[in-house]
PDB file of C-alpha atoms in Angstrom:
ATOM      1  CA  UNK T   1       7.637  13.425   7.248  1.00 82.00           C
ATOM      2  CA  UNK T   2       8.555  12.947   3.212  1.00 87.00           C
ATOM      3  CA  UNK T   3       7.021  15.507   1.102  1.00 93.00           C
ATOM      4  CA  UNK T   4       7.714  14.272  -2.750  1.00 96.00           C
ATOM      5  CA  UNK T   5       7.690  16.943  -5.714  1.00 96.00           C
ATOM      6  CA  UNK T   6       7.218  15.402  -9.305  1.00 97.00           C
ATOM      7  CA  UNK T   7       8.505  17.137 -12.233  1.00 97.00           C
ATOM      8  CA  UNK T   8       9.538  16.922 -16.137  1.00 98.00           C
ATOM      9  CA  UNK T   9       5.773  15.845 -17.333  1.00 98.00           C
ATOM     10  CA  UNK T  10       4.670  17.207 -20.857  1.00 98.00           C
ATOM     11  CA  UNK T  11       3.798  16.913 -24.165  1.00 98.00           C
ATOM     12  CA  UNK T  12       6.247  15.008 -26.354  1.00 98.00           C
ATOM     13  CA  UNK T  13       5.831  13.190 -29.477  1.00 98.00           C
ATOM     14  CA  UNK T  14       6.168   9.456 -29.838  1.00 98.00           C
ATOM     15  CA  UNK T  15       9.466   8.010 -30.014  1.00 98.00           C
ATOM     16  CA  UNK T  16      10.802  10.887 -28.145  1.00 98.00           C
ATOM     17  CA  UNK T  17      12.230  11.213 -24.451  1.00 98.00           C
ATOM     18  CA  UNK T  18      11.313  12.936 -21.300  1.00 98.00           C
ATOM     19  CA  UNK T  19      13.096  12.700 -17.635  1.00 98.00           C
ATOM     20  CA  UNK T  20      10.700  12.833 -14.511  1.00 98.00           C
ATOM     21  CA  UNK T  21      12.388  13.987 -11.387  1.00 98.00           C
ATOM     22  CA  UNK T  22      11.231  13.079  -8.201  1.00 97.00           C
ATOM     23  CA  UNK T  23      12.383  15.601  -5.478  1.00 96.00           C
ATOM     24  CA  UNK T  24      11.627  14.755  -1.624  1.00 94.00           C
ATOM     25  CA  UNK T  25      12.359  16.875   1.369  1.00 91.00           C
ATOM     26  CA  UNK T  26      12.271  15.732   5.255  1.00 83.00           C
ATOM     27  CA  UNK T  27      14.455  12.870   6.525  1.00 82.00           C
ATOM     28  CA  UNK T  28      14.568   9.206   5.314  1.00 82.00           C
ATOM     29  CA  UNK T  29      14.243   9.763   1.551  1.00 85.00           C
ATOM     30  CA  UNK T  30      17.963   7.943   1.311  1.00 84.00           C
ATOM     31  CA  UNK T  31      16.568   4.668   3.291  1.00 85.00           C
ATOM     32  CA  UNK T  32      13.615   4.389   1.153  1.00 91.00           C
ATOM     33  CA  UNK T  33      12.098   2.500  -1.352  1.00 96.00           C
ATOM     34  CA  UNK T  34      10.973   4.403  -4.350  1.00 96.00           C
ATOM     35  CA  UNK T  35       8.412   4.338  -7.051  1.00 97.00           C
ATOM     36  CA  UNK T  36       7.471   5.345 -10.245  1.00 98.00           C
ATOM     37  CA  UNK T  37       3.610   4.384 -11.110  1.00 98.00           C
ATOM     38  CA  UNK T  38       1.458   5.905 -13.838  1.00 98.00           C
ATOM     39  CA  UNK T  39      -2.414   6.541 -14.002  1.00 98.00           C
ATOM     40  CA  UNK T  40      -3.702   6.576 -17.613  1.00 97.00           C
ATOM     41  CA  UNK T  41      -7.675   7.763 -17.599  1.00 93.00           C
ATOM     42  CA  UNK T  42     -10.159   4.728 -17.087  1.00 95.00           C
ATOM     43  CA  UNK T  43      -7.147   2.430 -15.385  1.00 97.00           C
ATOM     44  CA  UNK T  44      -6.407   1.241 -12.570  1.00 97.00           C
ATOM     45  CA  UNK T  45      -2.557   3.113 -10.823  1.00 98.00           C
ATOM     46  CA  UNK T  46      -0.414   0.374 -12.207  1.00 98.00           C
ATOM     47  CA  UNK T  47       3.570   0.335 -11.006  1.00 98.00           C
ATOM     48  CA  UNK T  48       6.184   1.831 -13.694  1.00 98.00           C
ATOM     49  CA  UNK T  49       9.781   0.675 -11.855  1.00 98.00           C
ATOM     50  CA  UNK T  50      11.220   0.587  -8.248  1.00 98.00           C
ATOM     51  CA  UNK T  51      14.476   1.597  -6.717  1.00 97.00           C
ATOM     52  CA  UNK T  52      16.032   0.399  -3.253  1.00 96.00           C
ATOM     53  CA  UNK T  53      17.978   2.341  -0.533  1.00 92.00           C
ATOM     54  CA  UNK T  54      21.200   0.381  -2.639  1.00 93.00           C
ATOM     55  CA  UNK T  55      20.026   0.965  -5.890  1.00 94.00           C
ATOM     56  CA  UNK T  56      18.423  -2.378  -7.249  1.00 97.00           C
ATOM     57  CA  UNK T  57      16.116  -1.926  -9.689  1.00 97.00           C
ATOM     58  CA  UNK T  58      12.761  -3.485 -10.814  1.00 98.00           C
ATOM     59  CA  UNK T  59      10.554  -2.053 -14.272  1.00 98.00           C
ATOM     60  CA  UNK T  60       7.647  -3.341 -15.388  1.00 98.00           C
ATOM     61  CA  UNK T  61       7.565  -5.535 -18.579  1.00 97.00           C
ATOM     62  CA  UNK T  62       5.525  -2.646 -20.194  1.00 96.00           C
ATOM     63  CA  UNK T  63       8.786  -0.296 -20.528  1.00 98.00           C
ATOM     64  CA  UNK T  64      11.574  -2.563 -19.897  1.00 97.00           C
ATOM     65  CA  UNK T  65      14.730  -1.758 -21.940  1.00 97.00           C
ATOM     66  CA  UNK T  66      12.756   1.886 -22.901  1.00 98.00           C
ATOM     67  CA  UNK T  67      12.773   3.201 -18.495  1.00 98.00           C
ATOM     68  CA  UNK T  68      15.508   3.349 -16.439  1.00 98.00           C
ATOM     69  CA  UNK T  69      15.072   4.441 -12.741  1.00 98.00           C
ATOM     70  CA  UNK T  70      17.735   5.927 -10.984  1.00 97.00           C
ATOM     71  CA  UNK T  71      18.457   8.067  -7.522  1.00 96.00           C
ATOM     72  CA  UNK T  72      20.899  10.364  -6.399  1.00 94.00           C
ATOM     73  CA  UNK T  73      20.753  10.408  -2.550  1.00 90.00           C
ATOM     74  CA  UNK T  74      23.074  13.384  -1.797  1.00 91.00           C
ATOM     75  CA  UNK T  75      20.149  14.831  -3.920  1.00 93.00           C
ATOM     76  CA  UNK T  76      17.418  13.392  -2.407  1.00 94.00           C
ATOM     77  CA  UNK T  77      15.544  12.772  -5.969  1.00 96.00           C
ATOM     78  CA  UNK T  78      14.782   9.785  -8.265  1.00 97.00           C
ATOM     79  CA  UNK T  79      14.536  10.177 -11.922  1.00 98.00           C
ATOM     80  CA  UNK T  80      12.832   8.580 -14.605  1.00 98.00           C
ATOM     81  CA  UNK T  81      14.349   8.072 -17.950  1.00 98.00           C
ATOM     82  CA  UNK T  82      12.077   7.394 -20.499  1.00 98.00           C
ATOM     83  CA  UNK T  83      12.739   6.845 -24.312  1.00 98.00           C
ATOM     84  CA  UNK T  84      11.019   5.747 -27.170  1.00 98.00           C
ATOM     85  CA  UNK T  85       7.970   6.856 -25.780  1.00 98.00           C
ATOM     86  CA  UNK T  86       5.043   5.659 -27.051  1.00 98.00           C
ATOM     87  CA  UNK T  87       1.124   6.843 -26.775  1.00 97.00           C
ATOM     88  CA  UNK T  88      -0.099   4.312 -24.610  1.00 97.00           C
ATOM     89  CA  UNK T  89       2.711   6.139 -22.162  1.00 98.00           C
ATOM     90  CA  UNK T  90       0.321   8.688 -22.025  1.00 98.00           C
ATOM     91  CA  UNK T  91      -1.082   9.066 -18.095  1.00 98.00           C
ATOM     92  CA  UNK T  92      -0.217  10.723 -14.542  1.00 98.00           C
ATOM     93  CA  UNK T  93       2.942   9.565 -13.083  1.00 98.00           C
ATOM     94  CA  UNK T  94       3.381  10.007  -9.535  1.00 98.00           C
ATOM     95  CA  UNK T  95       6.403   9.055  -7.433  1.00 98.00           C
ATOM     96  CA  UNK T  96       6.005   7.228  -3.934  1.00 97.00           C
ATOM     97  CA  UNK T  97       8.354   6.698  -1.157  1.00 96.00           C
ATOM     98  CA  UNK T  98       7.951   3.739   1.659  1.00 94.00           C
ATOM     99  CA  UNK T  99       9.868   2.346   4.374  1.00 92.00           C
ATOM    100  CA  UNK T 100       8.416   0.100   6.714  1.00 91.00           C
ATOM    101  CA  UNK T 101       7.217   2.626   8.966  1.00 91.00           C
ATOM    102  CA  UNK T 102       5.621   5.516   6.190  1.00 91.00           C
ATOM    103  CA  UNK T 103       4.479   5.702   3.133  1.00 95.00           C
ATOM    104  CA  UNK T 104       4.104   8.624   1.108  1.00 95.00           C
ATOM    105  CA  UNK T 105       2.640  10.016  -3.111  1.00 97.00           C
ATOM    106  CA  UNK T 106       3.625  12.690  -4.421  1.00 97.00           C
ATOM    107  CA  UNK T 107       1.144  14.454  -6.461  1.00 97.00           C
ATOM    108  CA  UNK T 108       1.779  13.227  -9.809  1.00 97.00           C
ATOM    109  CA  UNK T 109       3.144  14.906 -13.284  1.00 98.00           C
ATOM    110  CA  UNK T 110       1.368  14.534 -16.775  1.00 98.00           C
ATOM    111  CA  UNK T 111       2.486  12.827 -19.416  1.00 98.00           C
ATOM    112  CA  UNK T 112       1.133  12.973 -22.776  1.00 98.00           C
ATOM    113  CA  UNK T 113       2.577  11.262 -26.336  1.00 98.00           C
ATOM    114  CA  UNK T 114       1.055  12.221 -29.437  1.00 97.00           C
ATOM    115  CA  UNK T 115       1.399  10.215 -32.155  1.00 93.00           C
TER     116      UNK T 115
END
């Protein structure tokens, strides 16, 4: 079993930064797949940016070239860079991890951008 921890949410003012951590304990957080999604109030979870077990990368058009996901396995946590954060940023994030065999949320972080 995966149990995820989110962390580095807040308040921060547009244009500025924050770094999410993901943090999983239990075995086969290094073979996973894992994401970064957001829930903004009134939408639907949408996907942020994916990582691999060997570190490919996908981000959504929305925050290309202002996200960058990353992992450290000896770790066992993702992060989330974000800059140039904007208010439409604003939402839950939550981190997931999936293999073909489980599937498992964390239980999100809150972001907010003021502007």
């Amino acid at each position: 079993q995966v149990q995820l921890v989110e962390s580095g949410g807040g308040l921060v003012q547009s244009g500025g930064s924050l770094r999410l951590s993901c943090a999983a304990s239990g075995n086969g957080f290094s073979i996973s797949v894992v994401g970064w999604y957001r829930q903004a109030p009134g939408k639907q979870r949408e996907l942020v940016a994916f990582i691999t077990r060997d570190g490919g990368t996908s981000t959504a058009d929305s925050v290309k070239g202002r996200f960058t996901i990353s992992r450290d396995n000896a770790k066992n946590t993702v992060y989330l860079q974000m800059n140039s954060l904007k208010p439409e940023d604003t939402a839950v994030y939550y981190c997931r991890s999936w293999t073909a065999t489980y599937d498992y949320w964390g239980q999100g972080t809150q972001v907010t951008v003021s502007s």
